[in-house]
Amino acid sequence: MERAMLQLEGVVAGYGPTTVLDGLQLQVRAGERLAMLGRNGVGKTTVLRAVMGLVPLRAGRILFEGQDLAGMAPHRRAALGLGYVPQTRDIFPSLTVEENLVAGLKRRPLQALDEAYALFPRLAERRRNGGGQLSGGEQQMLSVARALLGQPNLLLLDEPLEGLAPLIRQELLAVFRRMSEQTGIPVVIVEQQIDEVLGYAQQAVVLDHGTVVHQDTAAGLRADNEALDRWLGMAVQ
Ligand SMILES: Nc1ncnc2c1ncn2[C@@H]1O[C@H](COP(=O)(O)OP(=O)(O)OP(=O)(O)O)[C@@H](O)[C@H]1O
Ligand SMILES: [Mg+2]
């Protein structure tokens, strides 16, 4: 059996007296696009933050490419190849698009910016604009482009489509598809846009009560109105 690239085993984590993740098990394999779904507040963001070392584990362990991440600082996890685009678009509004991208280069040469511009032509058009002047969709593109410039081995995306109009969501998803085809980087994508994300992902997990309550292929879940209704309170039309 192919070994999981990212493996969460019995993860327990929370805030203060609250336990949010309660023995969570999750696996992401090489090349796989996994949608992580669940109602508001079930702990999807907390899973990604735990992987990045931004929330401490109370029990369990997280392995990335076979290595236990216990006690490892967030920047070291990033250096190992974990790319994270948080739910709050973490761009620098007072810097230009290009300066924001340079911040993602780490030790790579400036020419590497062309990779980002090839994938996101809109960012090339707006390279001299301030980050704060970008539309929501463009800011999201900038966050993802910057994460990709760090050459991650795995990309964690937290609700990249949030707050975007349908046409912009389609445009962004098209870019994600192109990115996946060109790079093959595995992606964990958290989304509330269920129908759209299930069209992009290959596998899907649903969280509830601090654990994974449902697991299927993306196509399988998309066709499973009973599961969609039960776990997500919706059915895809
Ligand atoms: N910094 C924090 N301090 C205290 N409680 C928190 C903190 N961050 C999140 N929580 C709580 O932990 C629970 C899980 O939050 P989390 O952000 O992981 O959920 P989520 O599934 O990402 O939700 P959403 O879909 O709304 O983004 C929620 O009840 C939330 O209120
Ligand atoms: Mg969240």
PDB file of C-alpha atoms and ligand atoms in Angstrom:
ATOM      1  CA  MET A   1       0.000   0.000   0.000  1.00  0.00           C
ATOM      2  CA  GLU A   2       1.200   3.472  -0.848  1.00  0.00           C
ATOM      3  CA  ARG A   3       2.210   5.337   2.280  1.00  0.00           C
ATOM      4  CA  ALA A   4       0.253   8.460   3.153  1.00  0.00           C
ATOM      5  CA  MET A   5       2.086  11.716   2.577  1.00  0.00           C
ATOM      6  CA  LEU A   6       0.294  13.389   5.470  1.00  0.00           C
ATOM      7  CA  GLN A   7      -1.082  11.320   8.291  1.00  0.00           C
ATOM      8  CA  LEU A   8      -3.035  12.479  11.341  1.00  0.00           C
ATOM      9  CA  GLU A   9      -3.391   9.836  14.028  1.00  0.00           C
ATOM     10  CA  GLY A  10      -5.743  10.278  16.965  1.00  0.00           C
ATOM     11  CA  VAL A  11      -5.294  14.044  16.975  1.00  0.00           C
ATOM     12  CA  VAL A  12      -6.774  15.874  19.960  1.00  0.00           C
ATOM     13  CA  ALA A  13      -6.615  19.683  19.978  1.00  0.00           C
ATOM     14  CA  GLY A  14      -8.664  22.646  21.115  1.00  0.00           C
ATOM     15  CA  TYR A  15      -8.716  26.037  22.738  1.00  0.00           C
ATOM     16  CA  GLY A  16      -8.824  26.541  26.514  1.00  0.00           C
ATOM     17  CA  PRO A  17     -11.364  24.179  28.011  1.00  0.00           C
ATOM     18  CA  THR A  18     -12.839  23.317  24.607  1.00  0.00           C
ATOM     19  CA  THR A  19     -11.829  20.185  22.741  1.00  0.00           C
ATOM     20  CA  VAL A  20     -12.327  20.781  19.013  1.00  0.00           C
ATOM     21  CA  LEU A  21     -10.533  17.792  17.454  1.00  0.00           C
ATOM     22  CA  ASP A  22     -11.213  14.613  19.353  1.00  0.00           C
ATOM     23  CA  GLY A  23      -9.181  11.705  18.062  1.00  0.00           C
ATOM     24  CA  LEU A  24      -9.145  12.760  14.433  1.00  0.00           C
ATOM     25  CA  GLN A  25      -7.715  10.363  11.826  1.00  0.00           C
ATOM     26  CA  LEU A  26      -6.895  11.626   8.354  1.00  0.00           C
ATOM     27  CA  GLN A  27      -4.649  10.617   5.483  1.00  0.00           C
ATOM     28  CA  VAL A  28      -3.578  12.449   2.375  1.00  0.00           C
ATOM     29  CA  ARG A  29      -1.760  10.508  -0.332  1.00  0.00           C
ATOM     30  CA  ALA A  30       0.737  11.783  -2.886  1.00  0.00           C
ATOM     31  CA  GLY A  31      -0.925  13.540  -5.810  1.00  0.00           C
ATOM     32  CA  GLU A  32      -4.340  13.539  -4.164  1.00  0.00           C
ATOM     33  CA  ARG A  33      -6.781  16.430  -3.950  1.00  0.00           C
ATOM     34  CA  LEU A  34      -8.816  16.073  -0.788  1.00  0.00           C
ATOM     35  CA  ALA A  35     -11.864  18.192   0.075  1.00  0.00           C
ATOM     36  CA  MET A  36     -12.382  18.684   3.801  1.00  0.00           C
ATOM     37  CA  LEU A  37     -15.994  19.588   4.495  1.00  0.00           C
ATOM     38  CA  GLY A  38     -18.221  20.171   7.500  1.00  0.00           C
ATOM     39  CA  ARG A  39     -20.541  22.686   9.055  1.00  0.00           C
ATOM     40  CA  ASN A  40     -19.298  25.993  10.484  1.00  0.00           C
ATOM     41  CA  GLY A  41     -17.286  25.584  13.643  1.00  0.00           C
ATOM     42  CA  VAL A  42     -16.649  21.829  13.390  1.00  0.00           C
ATOM     43  CA  GLY A  43     -12.887  22.355  13.353  1.00  0.00           C
ATOM     44  CA  LYS A  44     -11.744  22.376   9.722  1.00  0.00           C
ATOM     45  CA  THR A  45      -9.482  25.386  10.191  1.00  0.00           C
ATOM     46  CA  THR A  46      -8.206  23.867  13.431  1.00  0.00           C
ATOM     47  CA  VAL A  47      -7.072  20.755  11.507  1.00  0.00           C
ATOM     48  CA  LEU A  48      -5.003  22.871   9.129  1.00  0.00           C
ATOM     49  CA  ARG A  49      -3.630  24.954  11.991  1.00  0.00           C
ATOM     50  CA  ALA A  50      -2.659  21.795  13.869  1.00  0.00           C
ATOM     51  CA  VAL A  51      -0.797  20.525  10.801  1.00  0.00           C
ATOM     52  CA  MET A  52       1.085  23.837  10.583  1.00  0.00           C
ATOM     53  CA  GLY A  53       1.916  23.818  14.304  1.00  0.00           C
ATOM     54  CA  LEU A  54      -0.256  26.833  15.062  1.00  0.00           C
ATOM     55  CA  VAL A  55      -2.415  24.861  17.495  1.00  0.00           C
ATOM     56  CA  PRO A  56      -0.701  22.457  19.924  1.00  0.00           C
ATOM     57  CA  LEU A  57      -1.696  18.796  20.028  1.00  0.00           C
ATOM     58  CA  ARG A  58      -3.063  17.432  23.281  1.00  0.00           C
ATOM     59  CA  ALA A  59      -2.756  13.872  22.047  1.00  0.00           C
ATOM     60  CA  GLY A  60      -2.045  11.995  18.852  1.00  0.00           C
ATOM     61  CA  ARG A  61       0.557  12.714  16.195  1.00  0.00           C
ATOM     62  CA  ILE A  62       0.968  14.167  12.748  1.00  0.00           C
ATOM     63  CA  LEU A  63       3.399  12.641  10.262  1.00  0.00           C
ATOM     64  CA  PHE A  64       4.491  14.426   7.090  1.00  0.00           C
ATOM     65  CA  GLU A  65       6.406  12.302   4.608  1.00  0.00           C
ATOM     66  CA  GLY A  66       6.998   9.861   7.443  1.00  0.00           C
ATOM     67  CA  GLN A  67       8.402  12.464   9.829  1.00  0.00           C
ATOM     68  CA  ASP A  68       6.702  13.191  13.152  1.00  0.00           C
ATOM     69  CA  LEU A  69       6.070  16.942  13.342  1.00  0.00           C
ATOM     70  CA  ALA A  70       5.784  16.998  17.152  1.00  0.00           C
ATOM     71  CA  GLY A  71       7.292  20.135  18.667  1.00  0.00           C
ATOM     72  CA  MET A  72       8.312  21.548  15.278  1.00  0.00           C
ATOM     73  CA  ALA A  73       7.827  25.306  14.799  1.00  0.00           C
ATOM     74  CA  PRO A  74       5.534  26.515  11.978  1.00  0.00           C
ATOM     75  CA  HIS A  75       8.374  27.959   9.871  1.00  0.00           C
ATOM     76  CA  ARG A  76      10.203  24.640   9.982  1.00  0.00           C
ATOM     77  CA  ARG A  77       7.068  22.839   8.807  1.00  0.00           C
ATOM     78  CA  ALA A  78       6.851  25.320   5.942  1.00  0.00           C
ATOM     79  CA  ALA A  79      10.507  24.626   5.126  1.00  0.00           C
ATOM     80  CA  LEU A  80       9.726  20.892   5.059  1.00  0.00           C
ATOM     81  CA  GLY A  81       7.229  21.569   2.270  1.00  0.00           C
ATOM     82  CA  LEU A  82       3.905  22.380   3.882  1.00  0.00           C
ATOM     83  CA  GLY A  83       2.262  25.304   2.069  1.00  0.00           C
ATOM     84  CA  TYR A  84      -0.599  26.982   3.914  1.00  0.00           C
ATOM     85  CA  VAL A  85      -3.084  29.560   2.680  1.00  0.00           C
ATOM     86  CA  PRO A  86      -5.130  30.610   5.719  1.00  0.00           C
ATOM     87  CA  GLN A  87      -8.814  31.513   5.702  1.00  0.00           C
ATOM     88  CA  THR A  88      -7.924  35.159   6.278  1.00  0.00           C
ATOM     89  CA  ARG A  89      -6.070  36.178   3.123  1.00  0.00           C
ATOM     90  CA  ASP A  90      -2.696  36.944   4.585  1.00  0.00           C
ATOM     91  CA  ILE A  91      -1.282  39.299   2.000  1.00  0.00           C
ATOM     92  CA  PHE A  92       0.539  42.526   2.825  1.00  0.00           C
ATOM     93  CA  PRO A  93      -1.885  45.273   1.727  1.00  0.00           C
ATOM     94  CA  SER A  94       0.736  48.047   1.697  1.00  0.00           C
ATOM     95  CA  LEU A  95       3.149  46.095  -0.530  1.00  0.00           C
ATOM     96  CA  THR A  96       2.701  45.671  -4.277  1.00  0.00           C
ATOM     97  CA  VAL A  97       1.646  42.375  -5.812  1.00  0.00           C
ATOM     98  CA  GLU A  98       5.229  41.755  -6.880  1.00  0.00           C
ATOM     99  CA  GLU A  99       6.619  42.550  -3.431  1.00  0.00           C
ATOM    100  CA  ASN A 100       4.098  40.161  -1.912  1.00  0.00           C
ATOM    101  CA  LEU A 101       5.281  37.453  -4.289  1.00  0.00           C
ATOM    102  CA  VAL A 102       8.953  38.156  -3.548  1.00  0.00           C
ATOM    103  CA  ALA A 103       8.150  37.502   0.115  1.00  0.00           C
ATOM    104  CA  GLY A 104       7.197  33.953  -0.911  1.00  0.00           C
ATOM    105  CA  LEU A 105      10.398  33.226  -2.826  1.00  0.00           C
ATOM    106  CA  LYS A 106      12.538  32.270   0.139  1.00  0.00           C
ATOM    107  CA  ARG A 107      15.972  31.691  -1.380  1.00  0.00           C
ATOM    108  CA  ARG A 108      14.804  31.273  -4.969  1.00  0.00           C
ATOM    109  CA  PRO A 109      15.897  33.694  -7.723  1.00  0.00           C
ATOM    110  CA  LEU A 110      13.616  36.518  -8.846  1.00  0.00           C
ATOM    111  CA  GLN A 111      13.005  34.776 -12.191  1.00  0.00           C
ATOM    112  CA  ALA A 112      10.889  32.243 -10.316  1.00  0.00           C
ATOM    113  CA  LEU A 113       8.199  34.941 -10.183  1.00  0.00           C
ATOM    114  CA  ASP A 114       7.487  34.108 -13.828  1.00  0.00           C
ATOM    115  CA  GLU A 115       6.042  30.766 -12.677  1.00  0.00           C
ATOM    116  CA  ALA A 116       3.469  32.636 -10.623  1.00  0.00           C
ATOM    117  CA  TYR A 117       2.677  35.025 -13.463  1.00  0.00           C
ATOM    118  CA  ALA A 118       2.284  32.169 -15.934  1.00  0.00           C
ATOM    119  CA  LEU A 119      -0.246  30.483 -13.694  1.00  0.00           C
ATOM    120  CA  PHE A 120      -1.989  33.718 -12.682  1.00  0.00           C
ATOM    121  CA  PRO A 121      -1.841  36.168 -15.636  1.00  0.00           C
ATOM    122  CA  ARG A 122      -4.074  38.568 -13.712  1.00  0.00           C
ATOM    123  CA  LEU A 123      -1.330  39.000 -11.148  1.00  0.00           C
ATOM    124  CA  ALA A 124       1.113  39.868 -13.915  1.00  0.00           C
ATOM    125  CA  GLU A 125      -1.244  42.625 -15.079  1.00  0.00           C
ATOM    126  CA  ARG A 126      -1.463  43.971 -11.548  1.00  0.00           C
ATOM    127  CA  ARG A 127       2.126  43.431 -10.454  1.00  0.00           C
ATOM    128  CA  ARG A 128       2.620  47.114  -9.527  1.00  0.00           C
ATOM    129  CA  ASN A 129      -0.732  47.482  -7.752  1.00  0.00           C
ATOM    130  CA  GLY A 130      -0.900  47.493  -3.975  1.00  0.00           C
ATOM    131  CA  GLY A 131      -2.083  44.251  -2.399  1.00  0.00           C
ATOM    132  CA  GLY A 132      -4.850  46.197  -0.685  1.00  0.00           C
ATOM    133  CA  GLN A 133      -6.184  47.390  -4.064  1.00  0.00           C
ATOM    134  CA  LEU A 134      -6.865  43.884  -5.351  1.00  0.00           C
ATOM    135  CA  SER A 135     -10.324  42.371  -5.550  1.00  0.00           C
ATOM    136  CA  GLY A 136     -11.117  39.471  -3.222  1.00  0.00           C
ATOM    137  CA  GLY A 137     -10.481  36.918  -5.963  1.00  0.00           C
ATOM    138  CA  GLU A 138      -7.188  38.525  -6.909  1.00  0.00           C
ATOM    139  CA  GLN A 139      -6.090  38.586  -3.271  1.00  0.00           C
ATOM    140  CA  GLN A 140      -6.855  34.895  -3.082  1.00  0.00           C
ATOM    141  CA  MET A 141      -4.817  34.281  -6.242  1.00  0.00           C
ATOM    142  CA  LEU A 142      -1.952  36.244  -4.678  1.00  0.00           C
ATOM    143  CA  SER A 143      -2.077  34.163  -1.465  1.00  0.00           C
ATOM    144  CA  VAL A 144      -2.034  30.905  -3.421  1.00  0.00           C
ATOM    145  CA  ALA A 145       0.649  32.093  -5.846  1.00  0.00           C
ATOM    146  CA  ARG A 146       2.879  33.137  -2.968  1.00  0.00           C
ATOM    147  CA  ALA A 147       2.436  29.762  -1.260  1.00  0.00           C
ATOM    148  CA  LEU A 148       3.306  27.972  -4.523  1.00  0.00           C
ATOM    149  CA  LEU A 149       6.516  29.974  -4.945  1.00  0.00           C
ATOM    150  CA  GLY A 150       7.751  28.292  -1.753  1.00  0.00           C
ATOM    151  CA  GLN A 151       7.647  25.009  -3.743  1.00  0.00           C
ATOM    152  CA  PRO A 152       5.430  23.127  -1.292  1.00  0.00           C
ATOM    153  CA  ASN A 153       5.076  19.352  -1.404  1.00  0.00           C
ATOM    154  CA  LEU A 154       1.556  19.696  -0.045  1.00  0.00           C
ATOM    155  CA  LEU A 155      -0.799  22.663  -0.181  1.00  0.00           C
ATOM    156  CA  LEU A 156      -3.410  23.419   2.487  1.00  0.00           C
ATOM    157  CA  LEU A 157      -6.151  25.811   1.313  1.00  0.00           C
ATOM    158  CA  ASP A 158      -8.691  27.171   3.773  1.00  0.00           C
ATOM    159  CA  GLU A 159     -11.894  28.303   2.016  1.00  0.00           C
ATOM    160  CA  PRO A 160     -10.211  29.956  -0.965  1.00  0.00           C
ATOM    161  CA  LEU A 161     -13.609  30.598  -2.596  1.00  0.00           C
ATOM    162  CA  GLU A 162     -15.132  32.332   0.423  1.00  0.00           C
ATOM    163  CA  GLY A 163     -16.845  35.617  -0.337  1.00  0.00           C
ATOM    164  CA  LEU A 164     -16.264  35.432  -4.090  1.00  0.00           C
ATOM    165  CA  ALA A 165     -18.910  35.820  -6.802  1.00  0.00           C
ATOM    166  CA  PRO A 166     -19.760  32.685  -8.819  1.00  0.00           C
ATOM    167  CA  LEU A 167     -17.858  33.741 -11.934  1.00  0.00           C
ATOM    168  CA  ILE A 168     -14.718  34.526  -9.936  1.00  0.00           C
ATOM    169  CA  ARG A 169     -15.030  31.193  -8.122  1.00  0.00           C
ATOM    170  CA  GLN A 170     -15.119  29.436 -11.485  1.00  0.00           C
ATOM    171  CA  GLU A 171     -12.081  31.355 -12.643  1.00  0.00           C
ATOM    172  CA  LEU A 172     -10.137  30.525  -9.487  1.00  0.00           C
ATOM    173  CA  LEU A 173     -11.088  26.854  -9.650  1.00  0.00           C
ATOM    174  CA  ALA A 174      -9.938  26.754 -13.274  1.00  0.00           C
ATOM    175  CA  VAL A 175      -6.564  28.091 -12.125  1.00  0.00           C
ATOM    176  CA  PHE A 176      -6.430  25.495  -9.341  1.00  0.00           C
ATOM    177  CA  ARG A 177      -7.136  22.757 -11.886  1.00  0.00           C
ATOM    178  CA  ARG A 178      -4.357  24.023 -14.120  1.00  0.00           C
ATOM    179  CA  MET A 179      -2.041  24.235 -11.103  1.00  0.00           C
ATOM    180  CA  SER A 180      -2.876  20.645 -10.141  1.00  0.00           C
ATOM    181  CA  GLU A 181      -2.356  19.348 -13.673  1.00  0.00           C
ATOM    182  CA  GLN A 182       0.955  21.162 -14.050  1.00  0.00           C
ATOM    183  CA  THR A 183       2.453  20.534 -10.615  1.00  0.00           C
ATOM    184  CA  GLY A 184       0.717  17.418  -9.270  1.00  0.00           C
ATOM    185  CA  ILE A 185       1.064  18.902  -5.780  1.00  0.00           C
ATOM    186  CA  PRO A 186      -1.412  17.263  -3.400  1.00  0.00           C
ATOM    187  CA  VAL A 187      -4.002  19.658  -2.013  1.00  0.00           C
ATOM    188  CA  VAL A 188      -6.195  19.675   1.072  1.00  0.00           C
ATOM    189  CA  ILE A 189      -8.974  22.147   0.375  1.00  0.00           C
ATOM    190  CA  VAL A 190     -11.527  23.261   2.951  1.00  0.00           C
ATOM    191  CA  GLU A 191     -14.656  24.701   1.367  1.00  0.00           C
ATOM    192  CA  GLN A 192     -18.295  25.581   1.966  1.00  0.00           C
ATOM    193  CA  GLN A 193     -18.908  25.673  -1.801  1.00  0.00           C
ATOM    194  CA  ILE A 194     -19.620  21.961  -1.754  1.00  0.00           C
ATOM    195  CA  ASP A 195     -20.694  21.364  -5.335  1.00  0.00           C
ATOM    196  CA  GLU A 196     -17.818  23.356  -6.762  1.00  0.00           C
ATOM    197  CA  VAL A 197     -15.105  21.855  -4.578  1.00  0.00           C
ATOM    198  CA  LEU A 198     -16.344  18.306  -5.185  1.00  0.00           C
ATOM    199  CA  GLY A 199     -15.869  18.979  -8.886  1.00  0.00           C
ATOM    200  CA  TYR A 200     -12.209  19.789  -8.230  1.00  0.00           C
ATOM    201  CA  ALA A 201     -11.249  17.311  -5.497  1.00  0.00           C
ATOM    202  CA  GLN A 202     -10.850  13.564  -5.944  1.00  0.00           C
ATOM    203  CA  GLN A 203     -11.477  12.480  -2.368  1.00  0.00           C
ATOM    204  CA  ALA A 204     -13.675  13.964   0.344  1.00  0.00           C
ATOM    205  CA  VAL A 205     -13.942  13.805   4.121  1.00  0.00           C
ATOM    206  CA  VAL A 206     -16.636  15.323   6.313  1.00  0.00           C
ATOM    207  CA  LEU A 207     -15.875  16.431   9.876  1.00  0.00           C
ATOM    208  CA  ASP A 208     -18.323  16.558  12.736  1.00  0.00           C
ATOM    209  CA  HIS A 209     -17.968  16.291  16.510  1.00  0.00           C
ATOM    210  CA  GLY A 210     -14.195  16.569  16.286  1.00  0.00           C
ATOM    211  CA  THR A 211     -13.677  13.633  13.983  1.00  0.00           C
ATOM    212  CA  VAL A 212     -14.125  12.368  10.431  1.00  0.00           C
ATOM    213  CA  VAL A 213     -17.696  11.109  10.165  1.00  0.00           C
ATOM    214  CA  HIS A 214     -17.841  10.400   6.446  1.00  0.00           C
ATOM    215  CA  GLN A 215     -15.311   9.545   3.757  1.00  0.00           C
ATOM    216  CA  ASP A 216     -15.850   8.934   0.057  1.00  0.00           C
ATOM    217  CA  THR A 217     -14.594   9.821  -3.386  1.00  0.00           C
ATOM    218  CA  ALA A 218     -15.599  13.354  -4.333  1.00  0.00           C
ATOM    219  CA  ALA A 219     -17.836  12.018  -7.110  1.00  0.00           C
ATOM    220  CA  GLY A 220     -19.377   9.501  -4.716  1.00  0.00           C
ATOM    221  CA  LEU A 221     -20.240  12.143  -2.145  1.00  0.00           C
ATOM    222  CA  ARG A 222     -21.566  14.485  -4.809  1.00  0.00           C
ATOM    223  CA  ALA A 223     -24.078  11.825  -5.825  1.00  0.00           C
ATOM    224  CA  ASP A 224     -24.953  10.855  -2.237  1.00  0.00           C
ATOM    225  CA  ASN A 225     -27.847  13.128  -1.337  1.00  0.00           C
ATOM    226  CA  GLU A 226     -28.455  11.327   1.924  1.00  0.00           C
ATOM    227  CA  ALA A 227     -24.897  11.948   3.193  1.00  0.00           C
ATOM    228  CA  LEU A 228     -24.909  15.529   1.915  1.00  0.00           C
ATOM    229  CA  ASP A 229     -28.159  16.206   3.687  1.00  0.00           C
ATOM    230  CA  ARG A 230     -27.150  14.452   6.882  1.00  0.00           C
ATOM    231  CA  TRP A 231     -23.682  15.905   7.320  1.00  0.00           C
ATOM    232  CA  LEU A 232     -23.831  19.174   5.451  1.00  0.00           C
ATOM    233  CA  GLY A 233     -27.518  20.036   5.523  1.00  0.00           C
ATOM    234  CA  MET A 234     -27.705  20.282   1.785  1.00  0.00           C
ATOM    235  CA  ALA A 235     -28.149  18.302  -1.377  1.00  0.00           C
ATOM    236  CA  VAL A 236     -26.353  19.113  -4.600  1.00  0.00           C
ATOM    237  CA  GLN A 237     -28.906  19.667  -7.344  1.00  0.00           C
TER     238      GLN A 237
HETATM  239  N1  LIG B   1      -8.526  31.029  18.784  1.00  0.00           N
HETATM  240  C1  LIG B   1      -9.617  30.415  19.265  1.00  0.00           C
HETATM  241  N2  LIG B   1      -9.954  30.481  20.589  1.00  0.00           N
HETATM  242  C2  LIG B   1     -11.035  29.859  21.073  1.00  0.00           C
HETATM  243  N3  LIG B   1     -11.883  29.119  20.334  1.00  0.00           N
HETATM  244  C3  LIG B   1     -11.618  29.013  19.024  1.00  0.00           C
HETATM  245  C4  LIG B   1     -10.482  29.667  18.418  1.00  0.00           C
HETATM  246  N4  LIG B   1     -10.493  29.365  17.101  1.00  0.00           N
HETATM  247  C5  LIG B   1     -11.566  28.594  16.886  1.00  0.00           C
HETATM  248  N5  LIG B   1     -12.244  28.365  18.032  1.00  0.00           N
HETATM  249  C6  LIG B   1     -13.447  27.539  18.182  1.00  0.00           C
HETATM  250  O1  LIG B   1     -13.129  26.221  17.785  1.00  0.00           O
HETATM  251  C7  LIG B   1     -14.179  25.636  17.022  1.00  0.00           C
HETATM  252  C8  LIG B   1     -13.653  25.192  15.666  1.00  0.00           C
HETATM  253  O2  LIG B   1     -13.239  26.337  14.949  1.00  0.00           O
HETATM  254  P1  LIG B   1     -12.658  26.244  13.472  1.00  0.00           P
HETATM  255  O3  LIG B   1     -12.272  27.620  13.092  1.00  0.00           O
HETATM  256  O4  LIG B   1     -11.628  25.187  13.393  1.00  0.00           O
HETATM  257  O5  LIG B   1     -13.957  25.754  12.677  1.00  0.00           O
HETATM  258  P2  LIG B   1     -14.227  25.684  11.106  1.00  0.00           P
HETATM  259  O6  LIG B   1     -14.769  24.325  10.837  1.00  0.00           O
HETATM  260  O7  LIG B   1     -13.026  26.103  10.355  1.00  0.00           O
HETATM  261  O8  LIG B   1     -15.414  26.748  10.921  1.00  0.00           O
HETATM  262  P3  LIG B   1     -15.773  27.695   9.656  1.00  0.00           P
HETATM  263  O9  LIG B   1     -16.421  26.810   8.644  1.00  0.00           O
HETATM  264  O10 LIG B   1     -16.753  28.671  10.228  1.00  0.00           O
HETATM  265  O11 LIG B   1     -14.518  28.335   9.171  1.00  0.00           O
HETATM  266  C9  LIG B   1     -15.277  26.681  16.955  1.00  0.00           C
HETATM  267  O12 LIG B   1     -16.217  26.402  17.955  1.00  0.00           O
HETATM  268  C10 LIG B   1     -14.568  27.979  17.255  1.00  0.00           C
HETATM  269  O13 LIG B   1     -15.415  28.894  17.877  1.00  0.00           O
HETATM  270 MG    MG B   2     -12.638  27.692   9.131  1.00  0.00          MG
END
